[in-house]
Amino acid sequence: MSKTLQAVRGMNDILPDDAEVWEQFEDIVRNWLHSYGYRPIRMPIVEPTPLFKRAIGEVTDIVEKEMYSFEDALNGEHLTLRPEGTASCVRAAIQHNLLFGNPRRLYYHGPMFRHERPQKGRYRQFHQVGVEALGYEGPDVDAEHILMCARLWDDLGLEDVQLEINSLGSSEERAAHRAALITYLEGHKDSLDEDGQRRLYTNPLRILDTKNPALQAIVEAAPKLADFLGEDSLKHFNGVQTFLKDAGLPYRINHRLVRGLDYYNRTVFEWVTTRLGAQGTICAGGRYDGLVAQLGGKPAPAAGFAMGIERILSLWQECGGQAERPTPDVYLVHSGEAAQRAAFRVAEALRGTGFAVTLHCGGGGFKSQMKRADASGAPFAVVIGEDEAAAGEVSLKPLRDGGEQIRVHMDALPETLADRLLESEEEDDGSI
Ligand code: ATP
Ligand code: MG
């Protein structure tokens, strides 16, 4: 026998029990986004490789070593499975003139691909919900993004989530800081690790973001970008903080928060938790005023964020979150050929009036069908035996609360079922 095939390492199947949790999460997320006036957009999963090189930056972890890039076998085009959504979203907005004098609030969700070392909370195919506000320049939209995250954590009942913010200033301010940083790091050149040595002149800011414990002391004492911020950047950052304080939202300024993508400027933020081990960042984002122009659009300011769905759902479960398993209203069992044909008609009639119906398929005796009915979680079984079929009737059998089994005409079933479901819900509430 040939060896069974497995999914690609770091790319997970999401099985029904989990997929139901995902769907419930997606429902909550959709309502939440609509309540802030964001509109959906869907981009392709494959994009031209130069898009990510230009947007994310050549000297970043993502572009240097995490992208799934390949040449189209038919025309040699350089393509990449998207590692994130902002670049695609901005590309789409430019391509379709979405920004023409028109600020836009957009969201998307879906799979992203990064060739990383798989571990808990870090996968090669993972999923993000991304939010982008294109054409907005003030600190108001930065604050809106942060506050809307806080509301979602609240809606989901997440605990132990902390907000960290920082300002990366303008590109000129970053350049001045960068020069000071290089001079400082040159003084510690021999202590830097391989990544640090390599990035010293290409992307020294990223050295501040190192996870290497041996470099923490050096990084701690490095020149702070905060000391290089000019008046406008400070005003913007203070503006964001004022909105956060007005909302009573606690935050910590983390001077070393620089983010792993080059396109950010001014406000950046991360939501972190201590409950998920090393992969504790559940959501991250910030302002990227230069990106639209960098990708060839008419210059427009913008800000956004993305959350990692796998990490959020782990935390949700850590905090006691549980999905309600969707159950049918009715499980339909039948015995005999005439009954089976009647069962198809009854099932469609019930669905046509809005009920969720699982029709037993695959044959089997009455007893084994009733077992399936029980396992389905449905509150009622509709039973059609030969007798019922001949009389044009069905038996309605309660499966949960021991109520009485009744026989009704097929035409009367939808109404009777509606009444009985209402009664059993009221009993569950204890309101009778
Ligand atoms: P990290 O520092 O954990 O690598 P990042 O800075 O690379 O994160 P972003 O590009 O900002 O992450 O993506 C936003 C969010 O997407 C992260 O905060 C995280 O929740 C999630 N995320 C990123 N990479 C992965 C991954 N490989 N597997 C699962 N979730 C991920
Ligand atoms: Mg990363």
CSV table of N, CA, C and O and ligand atoms in Angstrom, one decimal, residues 61-62 66 114 116 122 211 311, ligand 2:
chain,number,residue,atom,x,y,z
A,61,ASP,N,12.6,40.1,7.7
A,61,ASP,CA,12.5,38.7,7.8
A,61,ASP,C,11.6,38.1,6.8
A,61,ASP,O,11.9,37.1,6.1
A,62,ILE,N,10.4,38.8,6.5
A,62,ILE,CA,9.5,38.2,5.6
A,62,ILE,C,10.0,38.1,4.2
A,62,ILE,O,10.0,37.0,3.6
A,66,GLU,N,11.0,34.4,4.4
A,66,GLU,CA,9.7,33.7,4.8
A,66,GLU,C,8.7,33.6,3.6
A,66,GLU,O,7.7,33.0,3.8
A,114,ARG,N,3.8,32.1,5.4
A,114,ARG,CA,5.2,32.5,5.7
A,114,ARG,C,6.0,31.3,6.0
A,114,ARG,O,5.5,30.4,6.8
A,116,GLU,N,8.1,29.9,8.1
A,116,GLU,CA,8.7,30.0,9.4
A,116,GLU,C,8.9,28.6,10.0
A,116,GLU,O,8.4,27.6,9.5
A,122,ARG,N,2.6,29.6,15.6
A,122,ARG,CA,3.3,30.0,14.5
A,122,ARG,C,3.3,29.0,13.4
A,122,ARG,O,3.8,27.9,13.6
A,211,LYS,N,15.2,39.2,19.1
A,211,LYS,CA,14.7,38.4,20.2
A,211,LYS,C,15.9,37.7,20.9
A,211,LYS,O,15.7,36.9,21.8
A,311,ARG,N,-4.0,32.6,17.0
A,311,ARG,CA,-3.6,33.0,18.3
A,311,ARG,C,-4.8,33.6,19.1
A,311,ARG,O,-4.9,33.3,20.3
B,2,MG,MG,7.1,37.3,12.1
